Coordinates of C-alpha atoms in Angstrom, one line a residue:
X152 CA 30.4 -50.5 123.5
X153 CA 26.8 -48.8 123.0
X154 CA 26.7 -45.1 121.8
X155 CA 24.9 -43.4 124.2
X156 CA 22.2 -40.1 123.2
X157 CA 21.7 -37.2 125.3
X158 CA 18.5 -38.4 126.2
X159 CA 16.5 -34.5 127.0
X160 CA 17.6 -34.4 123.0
X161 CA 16.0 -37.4 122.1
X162 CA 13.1 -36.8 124.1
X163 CA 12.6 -32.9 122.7
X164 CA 12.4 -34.9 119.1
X165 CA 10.1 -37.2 120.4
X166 CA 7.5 -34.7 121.8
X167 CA 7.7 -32.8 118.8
X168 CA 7.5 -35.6 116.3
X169 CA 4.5 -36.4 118.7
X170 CA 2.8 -33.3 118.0
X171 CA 2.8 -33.3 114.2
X172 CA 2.4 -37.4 113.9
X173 CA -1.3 -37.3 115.2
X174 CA -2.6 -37.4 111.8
X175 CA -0.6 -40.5 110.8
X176 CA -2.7 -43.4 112.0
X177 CA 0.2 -46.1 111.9
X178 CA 1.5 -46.8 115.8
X179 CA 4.1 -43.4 115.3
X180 CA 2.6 -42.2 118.5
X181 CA 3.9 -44.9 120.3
X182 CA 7.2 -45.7 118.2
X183 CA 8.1 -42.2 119.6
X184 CA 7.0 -42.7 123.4
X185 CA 9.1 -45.5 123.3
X186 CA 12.3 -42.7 122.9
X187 CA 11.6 -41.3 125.9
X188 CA 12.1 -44.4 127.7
X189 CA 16.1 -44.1 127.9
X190 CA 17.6 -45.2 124.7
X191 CA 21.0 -46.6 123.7
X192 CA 22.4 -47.4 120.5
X193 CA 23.6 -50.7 120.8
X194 CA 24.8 -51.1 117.2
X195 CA 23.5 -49.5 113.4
X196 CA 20.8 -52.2 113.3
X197 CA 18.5 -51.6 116.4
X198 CA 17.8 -49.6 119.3
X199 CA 17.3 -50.7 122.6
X200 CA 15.6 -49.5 126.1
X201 CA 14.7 -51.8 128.3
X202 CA 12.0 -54.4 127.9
X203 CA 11.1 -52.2 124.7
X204 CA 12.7 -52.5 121.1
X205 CA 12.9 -50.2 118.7
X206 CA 14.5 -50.9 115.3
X207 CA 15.2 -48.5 112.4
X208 CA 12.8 -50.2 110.1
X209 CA 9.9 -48.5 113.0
X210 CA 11.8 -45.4 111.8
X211 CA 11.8 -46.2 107.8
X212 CA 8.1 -46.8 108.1
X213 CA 7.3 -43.6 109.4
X214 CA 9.6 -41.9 106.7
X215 CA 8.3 -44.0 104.0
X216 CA 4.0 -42.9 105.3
X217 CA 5.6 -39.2 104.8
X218 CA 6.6 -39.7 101.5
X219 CA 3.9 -41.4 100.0
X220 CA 2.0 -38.5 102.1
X221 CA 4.3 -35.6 101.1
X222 CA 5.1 -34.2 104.5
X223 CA 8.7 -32.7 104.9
X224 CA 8.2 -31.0 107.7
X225 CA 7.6 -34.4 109.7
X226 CA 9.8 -36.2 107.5
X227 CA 12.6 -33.7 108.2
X228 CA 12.1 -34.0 111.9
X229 CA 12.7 -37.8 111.5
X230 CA 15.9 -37.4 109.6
X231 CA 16.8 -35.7 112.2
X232 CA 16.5 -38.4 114.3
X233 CA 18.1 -40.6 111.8
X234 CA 21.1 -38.1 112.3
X235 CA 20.7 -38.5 116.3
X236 CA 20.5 -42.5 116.4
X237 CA 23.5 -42.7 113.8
X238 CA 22.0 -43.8 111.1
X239 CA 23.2 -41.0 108.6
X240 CA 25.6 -43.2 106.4
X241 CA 23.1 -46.1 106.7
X242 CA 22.8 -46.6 103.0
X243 CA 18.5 -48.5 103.3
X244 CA 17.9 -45.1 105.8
X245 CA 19.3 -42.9 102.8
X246 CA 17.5 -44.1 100.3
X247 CA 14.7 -43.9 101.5
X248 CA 14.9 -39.8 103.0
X249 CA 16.0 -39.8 99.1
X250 CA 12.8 -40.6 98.0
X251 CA 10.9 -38.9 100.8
X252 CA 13.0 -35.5 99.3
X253 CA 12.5 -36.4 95.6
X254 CA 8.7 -36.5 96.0
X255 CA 8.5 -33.5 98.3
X256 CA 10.4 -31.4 95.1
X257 CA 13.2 -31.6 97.1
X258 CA 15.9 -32.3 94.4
X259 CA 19.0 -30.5 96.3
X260 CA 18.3 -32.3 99.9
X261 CA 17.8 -35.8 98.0
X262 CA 21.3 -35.0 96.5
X263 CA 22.9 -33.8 99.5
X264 CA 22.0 -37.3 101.3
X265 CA 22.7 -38.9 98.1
X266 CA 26.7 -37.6 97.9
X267 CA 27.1 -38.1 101.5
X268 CA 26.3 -41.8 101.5
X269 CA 29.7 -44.2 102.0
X270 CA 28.5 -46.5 99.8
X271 CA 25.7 -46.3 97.6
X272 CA 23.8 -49.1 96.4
X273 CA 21.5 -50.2 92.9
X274 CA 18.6 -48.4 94.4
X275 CA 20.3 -45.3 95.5
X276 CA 21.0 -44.3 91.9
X277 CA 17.6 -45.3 90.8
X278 CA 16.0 -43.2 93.1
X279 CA 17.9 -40.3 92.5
X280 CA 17.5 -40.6 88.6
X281 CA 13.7 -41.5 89.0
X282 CA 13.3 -38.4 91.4
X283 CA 15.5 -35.7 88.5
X284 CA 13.6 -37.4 86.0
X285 CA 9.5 -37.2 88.2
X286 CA 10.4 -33.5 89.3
X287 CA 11.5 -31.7 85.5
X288 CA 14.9 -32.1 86.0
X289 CA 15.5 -34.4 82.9
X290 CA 20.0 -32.8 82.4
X291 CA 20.6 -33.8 85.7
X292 CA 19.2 -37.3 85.6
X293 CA 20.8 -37.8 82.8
X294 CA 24.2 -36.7 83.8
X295 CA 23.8 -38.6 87.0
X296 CA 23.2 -41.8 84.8
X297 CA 26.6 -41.2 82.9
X298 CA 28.3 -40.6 85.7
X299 CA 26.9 -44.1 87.1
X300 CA 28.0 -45.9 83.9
X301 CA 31.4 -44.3 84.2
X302 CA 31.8 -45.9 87.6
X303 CA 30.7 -49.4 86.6
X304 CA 27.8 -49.9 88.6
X305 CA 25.2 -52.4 87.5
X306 CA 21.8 -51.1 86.1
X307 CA 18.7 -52.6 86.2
X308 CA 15.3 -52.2 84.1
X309 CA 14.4 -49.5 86.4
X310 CA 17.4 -47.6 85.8
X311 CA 17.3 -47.6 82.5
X312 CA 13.2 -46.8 82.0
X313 CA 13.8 -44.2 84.4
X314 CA 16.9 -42.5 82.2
X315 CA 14.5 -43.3 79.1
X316 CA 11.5 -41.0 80.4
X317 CA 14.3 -38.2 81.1
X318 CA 15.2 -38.4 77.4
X319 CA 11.4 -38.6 76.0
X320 CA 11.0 -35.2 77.9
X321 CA 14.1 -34.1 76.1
X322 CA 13.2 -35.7 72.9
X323 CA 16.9 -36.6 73.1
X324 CA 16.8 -39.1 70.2
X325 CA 20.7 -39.9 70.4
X326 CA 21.3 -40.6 74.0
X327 CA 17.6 -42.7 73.7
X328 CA 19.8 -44.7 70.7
X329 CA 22.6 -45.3 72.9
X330 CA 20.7 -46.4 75.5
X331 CA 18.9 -49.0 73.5
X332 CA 21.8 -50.7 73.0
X333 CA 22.8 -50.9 76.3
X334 CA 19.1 -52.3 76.9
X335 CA 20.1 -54.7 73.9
X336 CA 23.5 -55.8 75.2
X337 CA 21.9 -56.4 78.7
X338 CA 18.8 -58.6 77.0
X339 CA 16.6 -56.0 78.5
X340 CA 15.0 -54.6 75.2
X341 CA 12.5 -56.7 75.4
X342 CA 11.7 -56.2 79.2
X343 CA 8.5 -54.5 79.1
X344 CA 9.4 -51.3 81.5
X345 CA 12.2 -50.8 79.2
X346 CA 10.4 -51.4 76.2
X347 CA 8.0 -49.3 76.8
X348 CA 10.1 -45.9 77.6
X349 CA 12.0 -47.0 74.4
X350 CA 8.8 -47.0 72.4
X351 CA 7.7 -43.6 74.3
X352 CA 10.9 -42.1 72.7
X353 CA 10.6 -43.0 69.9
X354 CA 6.9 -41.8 69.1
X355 CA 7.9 -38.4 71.0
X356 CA 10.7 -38.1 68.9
X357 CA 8.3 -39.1 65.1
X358 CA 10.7 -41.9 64.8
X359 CA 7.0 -44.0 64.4
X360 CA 8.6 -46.7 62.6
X361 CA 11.4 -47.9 65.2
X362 CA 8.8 -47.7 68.0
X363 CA 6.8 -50.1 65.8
X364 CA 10.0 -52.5 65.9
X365 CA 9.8 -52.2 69.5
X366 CA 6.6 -52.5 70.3
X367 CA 6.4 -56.0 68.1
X368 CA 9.7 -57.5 70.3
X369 CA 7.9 -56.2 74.0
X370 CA 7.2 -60.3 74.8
X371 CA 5.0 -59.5 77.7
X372 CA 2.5 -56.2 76.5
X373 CA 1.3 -54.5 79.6
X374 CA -1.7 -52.1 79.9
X375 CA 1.3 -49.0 79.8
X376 CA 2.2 -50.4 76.9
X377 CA -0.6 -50.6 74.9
X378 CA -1.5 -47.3 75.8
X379 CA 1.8 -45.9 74.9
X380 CA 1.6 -47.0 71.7
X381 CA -1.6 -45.6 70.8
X382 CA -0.9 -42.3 72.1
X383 CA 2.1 -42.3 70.3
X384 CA 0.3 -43.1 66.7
X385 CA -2.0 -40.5 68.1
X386 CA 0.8 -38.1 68.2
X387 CA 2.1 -39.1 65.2
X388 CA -0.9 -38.2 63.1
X389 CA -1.7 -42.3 62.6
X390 CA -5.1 -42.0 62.9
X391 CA -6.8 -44.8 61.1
X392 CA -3.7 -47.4 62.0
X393 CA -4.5 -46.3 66.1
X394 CA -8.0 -46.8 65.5
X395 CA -7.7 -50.6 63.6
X396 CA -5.2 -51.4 66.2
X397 CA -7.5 -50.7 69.1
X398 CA -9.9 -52.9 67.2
X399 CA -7.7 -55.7 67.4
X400 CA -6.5 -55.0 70.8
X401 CA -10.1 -55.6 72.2
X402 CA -10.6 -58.7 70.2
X403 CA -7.7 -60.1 71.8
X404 CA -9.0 -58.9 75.5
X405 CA -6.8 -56.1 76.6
X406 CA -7.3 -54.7 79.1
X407 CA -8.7 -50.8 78.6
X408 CA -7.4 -48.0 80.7
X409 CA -8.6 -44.1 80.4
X410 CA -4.8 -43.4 78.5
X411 CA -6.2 -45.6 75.7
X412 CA -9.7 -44.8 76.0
X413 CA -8.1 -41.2 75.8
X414 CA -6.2 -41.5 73.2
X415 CA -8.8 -43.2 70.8
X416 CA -11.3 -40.4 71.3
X417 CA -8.5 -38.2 70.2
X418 CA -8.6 -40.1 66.8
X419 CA -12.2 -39.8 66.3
X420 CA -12.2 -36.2 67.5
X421 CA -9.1 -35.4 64.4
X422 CA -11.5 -37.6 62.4
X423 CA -14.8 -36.5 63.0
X424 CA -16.2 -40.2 63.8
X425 CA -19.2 -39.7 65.1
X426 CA -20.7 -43.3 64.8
X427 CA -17.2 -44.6 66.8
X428 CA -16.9 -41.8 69.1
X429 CA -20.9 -43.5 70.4
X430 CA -19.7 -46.9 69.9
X431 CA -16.6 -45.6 72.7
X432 CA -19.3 -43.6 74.9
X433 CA -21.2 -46.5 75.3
X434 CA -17.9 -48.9 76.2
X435 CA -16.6 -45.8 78.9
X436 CA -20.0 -46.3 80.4
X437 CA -19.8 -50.4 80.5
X438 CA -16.7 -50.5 81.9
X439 CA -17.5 -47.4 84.4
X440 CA -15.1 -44.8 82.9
X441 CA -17.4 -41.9 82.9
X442 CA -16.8 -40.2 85.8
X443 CA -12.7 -40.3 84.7
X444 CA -12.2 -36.1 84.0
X445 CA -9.7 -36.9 81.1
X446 CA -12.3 -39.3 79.6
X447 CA -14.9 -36.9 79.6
X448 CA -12.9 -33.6 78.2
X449 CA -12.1 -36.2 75.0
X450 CA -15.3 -37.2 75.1
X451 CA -16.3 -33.8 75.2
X452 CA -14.1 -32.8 71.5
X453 CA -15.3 -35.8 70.0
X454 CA -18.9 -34.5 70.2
X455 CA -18.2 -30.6 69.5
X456 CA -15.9 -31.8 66.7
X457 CA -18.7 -34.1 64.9
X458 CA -21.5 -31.0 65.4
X459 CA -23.1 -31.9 68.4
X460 CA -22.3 -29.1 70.8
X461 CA -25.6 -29.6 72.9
X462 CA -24.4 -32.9 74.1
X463 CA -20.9 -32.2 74.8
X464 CA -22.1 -29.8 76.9
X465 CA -24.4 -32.2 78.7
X466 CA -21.1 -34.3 79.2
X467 CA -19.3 -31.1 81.0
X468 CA -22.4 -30.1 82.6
X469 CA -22.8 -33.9 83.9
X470 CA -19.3 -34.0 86.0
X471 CA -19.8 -33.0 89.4
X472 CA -15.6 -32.4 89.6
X473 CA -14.2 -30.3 86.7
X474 CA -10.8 -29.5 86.7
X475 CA -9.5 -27.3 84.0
X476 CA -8.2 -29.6 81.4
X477 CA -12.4 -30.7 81.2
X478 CA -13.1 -26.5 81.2
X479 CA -10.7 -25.8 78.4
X480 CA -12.4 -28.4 76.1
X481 CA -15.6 -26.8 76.7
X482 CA -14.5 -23.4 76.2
X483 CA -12.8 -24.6 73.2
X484 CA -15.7 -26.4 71.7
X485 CA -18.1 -23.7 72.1
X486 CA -14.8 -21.0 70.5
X487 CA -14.9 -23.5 67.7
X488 CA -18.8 -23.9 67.0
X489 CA -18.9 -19.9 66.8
X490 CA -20.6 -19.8 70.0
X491 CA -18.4 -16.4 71.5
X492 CA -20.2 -15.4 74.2
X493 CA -20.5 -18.9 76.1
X494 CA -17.1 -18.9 76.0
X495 CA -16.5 -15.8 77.8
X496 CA -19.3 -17.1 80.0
X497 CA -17.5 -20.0 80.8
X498 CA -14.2 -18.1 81.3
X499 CA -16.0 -16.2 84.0
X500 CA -17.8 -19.3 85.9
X501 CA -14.6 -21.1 85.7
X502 CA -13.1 -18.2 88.0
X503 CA -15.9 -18.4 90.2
X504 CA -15.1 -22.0 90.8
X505 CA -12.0 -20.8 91.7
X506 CA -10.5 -23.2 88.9
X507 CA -6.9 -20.7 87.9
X508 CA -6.5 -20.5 84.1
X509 CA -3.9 -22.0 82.0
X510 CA -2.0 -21.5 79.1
X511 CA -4.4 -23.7 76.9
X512 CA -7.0 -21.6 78.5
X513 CA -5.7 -18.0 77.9
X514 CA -4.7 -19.8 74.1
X515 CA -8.1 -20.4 73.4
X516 CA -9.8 -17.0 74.6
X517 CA -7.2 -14.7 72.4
X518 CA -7.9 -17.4 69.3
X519 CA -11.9 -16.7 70.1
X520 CA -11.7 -13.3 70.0
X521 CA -9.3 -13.5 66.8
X522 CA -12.5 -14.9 65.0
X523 CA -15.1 -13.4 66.1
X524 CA -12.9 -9.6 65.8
X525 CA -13.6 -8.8 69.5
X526 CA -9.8 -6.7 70.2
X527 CA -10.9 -5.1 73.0
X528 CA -11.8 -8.3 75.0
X529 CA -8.7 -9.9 73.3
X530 CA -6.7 -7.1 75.0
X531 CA -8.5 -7.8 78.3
X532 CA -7.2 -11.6 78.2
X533 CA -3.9 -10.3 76.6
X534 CA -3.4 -8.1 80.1
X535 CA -4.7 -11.0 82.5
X536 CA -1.9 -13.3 81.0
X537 CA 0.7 -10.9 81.3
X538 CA -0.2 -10.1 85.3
X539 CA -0.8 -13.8 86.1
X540 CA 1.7 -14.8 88.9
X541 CA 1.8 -18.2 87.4
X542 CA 1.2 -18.8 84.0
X543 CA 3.7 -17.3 81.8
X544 CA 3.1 -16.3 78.1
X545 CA 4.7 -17.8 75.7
X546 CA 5.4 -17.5 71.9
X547 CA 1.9 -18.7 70.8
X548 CA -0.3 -16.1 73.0
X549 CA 1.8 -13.5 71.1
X550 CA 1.0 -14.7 67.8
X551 CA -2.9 -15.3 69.0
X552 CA -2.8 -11.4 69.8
X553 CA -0.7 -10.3 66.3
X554 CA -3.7 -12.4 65.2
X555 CA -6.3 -10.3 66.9
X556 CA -4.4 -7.2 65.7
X557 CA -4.3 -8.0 62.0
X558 CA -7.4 -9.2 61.6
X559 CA -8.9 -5.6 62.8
X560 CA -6.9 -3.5 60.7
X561 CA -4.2 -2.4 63.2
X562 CA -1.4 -3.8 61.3
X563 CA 1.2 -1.2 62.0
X564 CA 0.1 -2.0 65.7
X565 CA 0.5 -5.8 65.4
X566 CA 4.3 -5.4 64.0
X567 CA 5.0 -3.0 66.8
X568 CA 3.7 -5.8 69.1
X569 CA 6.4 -8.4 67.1
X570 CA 9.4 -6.0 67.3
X571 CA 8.6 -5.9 71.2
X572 CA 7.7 -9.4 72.6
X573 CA 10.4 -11.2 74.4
X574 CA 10.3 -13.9 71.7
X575 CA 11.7 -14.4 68.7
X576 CA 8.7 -14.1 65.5
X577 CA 7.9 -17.3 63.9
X578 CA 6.5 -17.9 60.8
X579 CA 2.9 -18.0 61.6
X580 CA 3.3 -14.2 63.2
X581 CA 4.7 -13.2 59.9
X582 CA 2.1 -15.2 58.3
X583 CA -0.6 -14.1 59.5
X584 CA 0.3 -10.2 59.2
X585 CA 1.1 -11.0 55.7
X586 CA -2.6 -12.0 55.4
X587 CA -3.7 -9.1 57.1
X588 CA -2.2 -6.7 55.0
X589 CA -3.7 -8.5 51.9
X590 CA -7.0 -7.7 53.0
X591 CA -6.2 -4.2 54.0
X592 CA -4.0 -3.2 51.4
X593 CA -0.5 -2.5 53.2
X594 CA 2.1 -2.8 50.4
X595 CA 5.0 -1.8 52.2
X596 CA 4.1 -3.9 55.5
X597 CA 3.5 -7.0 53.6
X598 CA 7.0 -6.5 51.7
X599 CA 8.6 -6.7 55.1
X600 CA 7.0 -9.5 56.1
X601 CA 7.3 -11.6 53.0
X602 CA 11.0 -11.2 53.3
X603 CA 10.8 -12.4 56.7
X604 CA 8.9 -15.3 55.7
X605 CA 11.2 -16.3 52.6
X606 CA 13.9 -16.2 55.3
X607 CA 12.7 -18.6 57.5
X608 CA 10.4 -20.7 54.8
X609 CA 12.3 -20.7 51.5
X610 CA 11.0 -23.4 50.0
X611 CA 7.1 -22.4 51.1
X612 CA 5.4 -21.2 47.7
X613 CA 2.5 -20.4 49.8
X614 CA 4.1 -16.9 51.1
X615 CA 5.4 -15.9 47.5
X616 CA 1.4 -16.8 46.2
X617 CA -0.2 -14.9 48.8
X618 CA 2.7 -11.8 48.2
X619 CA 1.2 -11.4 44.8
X620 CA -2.2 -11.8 45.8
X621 CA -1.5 -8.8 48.0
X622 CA 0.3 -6.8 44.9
X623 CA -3.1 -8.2 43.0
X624 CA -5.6 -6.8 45.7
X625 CA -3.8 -3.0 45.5
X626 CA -4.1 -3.0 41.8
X627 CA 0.4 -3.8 41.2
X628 CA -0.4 -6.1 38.7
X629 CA 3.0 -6.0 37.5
X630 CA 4.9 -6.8 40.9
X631 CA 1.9 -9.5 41.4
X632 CA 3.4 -11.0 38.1
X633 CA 7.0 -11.0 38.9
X634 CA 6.1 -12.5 42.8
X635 CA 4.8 -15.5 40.8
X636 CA 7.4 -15.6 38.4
X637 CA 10.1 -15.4 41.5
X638 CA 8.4 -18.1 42.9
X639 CA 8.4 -20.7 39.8
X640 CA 12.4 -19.7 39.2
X641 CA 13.4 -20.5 42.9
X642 CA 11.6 -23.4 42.7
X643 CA 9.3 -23.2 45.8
X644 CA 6.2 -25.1 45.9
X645 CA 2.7 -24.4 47.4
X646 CA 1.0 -27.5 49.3
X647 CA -2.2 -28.8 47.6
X648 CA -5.4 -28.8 49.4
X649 CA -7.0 -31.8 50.0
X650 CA -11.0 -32.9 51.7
X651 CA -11.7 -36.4 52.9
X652 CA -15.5 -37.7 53.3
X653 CA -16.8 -40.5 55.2
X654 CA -19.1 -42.9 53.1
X655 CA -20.6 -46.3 54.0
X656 CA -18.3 -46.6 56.6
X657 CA -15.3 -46.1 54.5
X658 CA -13.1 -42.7 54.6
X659 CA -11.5 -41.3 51.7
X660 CA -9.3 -38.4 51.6
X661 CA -9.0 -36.4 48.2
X662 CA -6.8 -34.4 46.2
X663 CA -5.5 -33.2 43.1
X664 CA -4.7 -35.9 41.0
X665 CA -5.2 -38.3 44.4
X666 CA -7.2 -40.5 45.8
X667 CA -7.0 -42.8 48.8
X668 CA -8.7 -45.2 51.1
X669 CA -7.6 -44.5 54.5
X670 CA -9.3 -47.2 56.3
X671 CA -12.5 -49.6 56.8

């Protein structure tokens, strides 16, 4: 026997799903005029009224346009008529209003649908993981993933790529480990989802060698995959070896995306490469990558890094759409060529395009006006950070602004600043005052932070050096003696300097007692 609906209810959901489905051009005007045609629920597969039909799959349509669309408000109203035509415990209806909630940033409603299903199949638990994992909530996806392997439910690649990306956020090397081996004991290692959140781990994590291993066993190397691995010798500070892979890559045809394109401006950007970073202009062009606005800000520090600030500004000046990853890397070019004042500029017209700073931008304005000895403008900046409503300030702007402080003399200020901040000092704070108080001749301050620093950097014979050079600078030739000799007995060691230079195509980095081709 059918279930019968109060049908004024029905029809009161209808009308109002009428009036906020107008913008979605699919038929859900008239998949909801059909409900107002008396409707019985004959069984949990389809609804019937009359001469019309209306299944649920009409319904998961219109759910699945509002989550690819992001609109909870109609998506809401059609759960609730999920809820209505008894299709709550309907485990293909909950999976989907799962995903609808998980891409809205809905994380408690996906759950609440999710621990409420009867049964709850593969996808269900992928979808819930996927969703922790897309919206931040990388404990929770993981819990939920040991909780599913508690129960004994089958995984799949997805499940396990999903998981994988929830530990590369975490840079949870262990659980990643364990979960290889699961991959491995399901022959899904070399599957080339899986293999390629492995290898994302791994580089994350500076385990660069394993994700080398796992890159060679991927049998099937997608475009994702490719371009993981070069961002992740990127990341790693394997220049040269992303740069003569790329090489290779395009003599065997694969296929370029802006990730890798991306990524190998990065290396001539760290490596000055000004004859390559051309070469790759010319190829972004080719293959119609120059309008891409992560393209163009590497693009843009690869030309300010190899001197040529006129045309990286031609590139920024060139994009008609600029959104602020594109205005940091101009501000930053110009802060690094010296050029002070076209940074503040910049800072000002990027306001006007109503384009809301970040932390990278707020990073770079207190580092300019460290330079160029500008405090009051650095305290300007400092205050903007501190009463934006969204970007919050973290350990780095501090240290940008101990920075500013030293640098001008007002060293007593900058360590007020350090006892204060909600953070606790690193060593680069303690560093930098240190310096400070070299060139202004604060004994006593620089004792204090020297301790500091042999705390948290014992074996660092760079702090000990620069203690005596202090000692040196205020005439304590004595201590400046003994902060050297303390330094020798404890055995800490100072790192060597080094310079590379580009010659005939060939780079070579130097050093004391060292020599080495990096690459051809």
């Amino acid at each position: 026997m059918g279930i019968w609906f109060n049908r004024h209810a029905i029809s009161q959901c209808a009308r109002s799903l009428i009036a906020v489905c107008s913008e979605l051009h699919f038929g859900a005007r008239s998949f909801c005029n059909n409900l107002n045609n008396g409707i019985a629920l004959k069984d949990k597969k389809l609804v019937r009224s009359g001469r019309n039909l209306i299944d649920m799959f009409s319904l998961h349509v219109l759910l699945q346009q509002c989550a690819r669309r992001r609109c909870l408000l109609i998506g809401k109203g059609c759960h609730a008529l999920a809820i209505h035509l008894g299709l709550a415990a309907d485990t293909i209806t909950c999976n989907i209003l799962i995903n609808l909630y998980t891409k809205c940033g809905m994380n408690d409603c996906a759950h609440h649908v999710f621990d409420a299903m009867p049964f709850k199949s593969i996808v269900s638990w992928n979808t819930m993981i996927a969703g922790y994992t897309c919206n931040g909530d990388d404990l929770q996806a993981l819990k939920l993933f040991s909780k599913m392997h508690q129960e004994g439910t089958q995984m799949s690649e997805f499940t396990l790529s999903s998981t994988l990306s929830a530990c590369a956020a975490k840079f949870a090397t262990i659980e990643c480990k364990q979960l290889h081996t699961i991959a491995m004991k399901l022959a899904l290692d070399s599957n080339s989802f899986v293999g390629t959140a492995v290898l994302d781990v791994y580089a994350k994590c500076n385990m660069i060698n394993d994700a080398c291993l796992v890159f060679e066993k991927i049998s099937e190397k997608t475009a994702v995959t490719w371009s993981t691995f070069f961002a992740g010798l990127v990341q790693n500070g394997l220049h040269e070896d992303a740069l003569r892979l790329f090489q290779s890559s395009q003599r065997e045809g694969v296929q370029l995306t802006e990730f890798t394109l991306s990524a190998i401006l990065s290396t001539c950007a760290s490596l000055a490469l000004m004859t390559e970073g051309m070469q790759l202009h010319a190829v972004i062009f080719k293959y119609g990558f120059h309008g891409n606005l992560f393209v163009a800000s590497s693009l843009v520090d690869v030309y300010a890094r190899c001197g040529q600030i006129e045309e990286a500004y031609l590139i920024f000046a060139d994009m008609k759409h600029k959104n602020v990853v594109l205005w940091n890397a101009m501000i930053n070019s110009f802060t690094r060529h010296g050029n002070f004042w076209e940074a503040m500029i910049l800072f000002e017209k990027m306001q006007q395009a109503k384009i809301s700073p970040n932390e990278v931008t707020y990073l770079s304005m207190l580092s300019m006006c460290a330079h160029a000895g500008l405090v009051e403008e650095a305290r300007c900046y400092f205050s903007l950070l501190i009463s934006d409503q969204i970007v919050e300030p973290n350990v780095l702007h501090y240290s940008c602004m101990v920075d500013v402080l030293g640098r001008s003399g007002k060293t007593d200020e900058a360590l007020e600043l350090i006892q204060l901040m909600p953070f606790e000092p690193t060593a680069s704070m303690w560093g930098s005052l240190l310096g400070s108080c070299r060139k202004y001749r604060n004994v006593g301050l620089a004792r204090l932070a020297a301790e500091e620093l042999f705390k948290l950097e014992p074996e660092n014979g760079g702090n000990h050096a620069l203690l005596s050079d202090v000692y040196a600078a205020s005439g304590s030739w004595e201590d400046a003696v003994l902060a050297r000799k303390y330094m020798n007995d404890s055995g800490a060691k100072k790192d060597m300097g080094s310079s590379w230079i580009n010659t005939k195509g060939k780079a070579h980095i130097f050093g004391r007692e060292q020599k080495e081709e990096l690459f051809v």
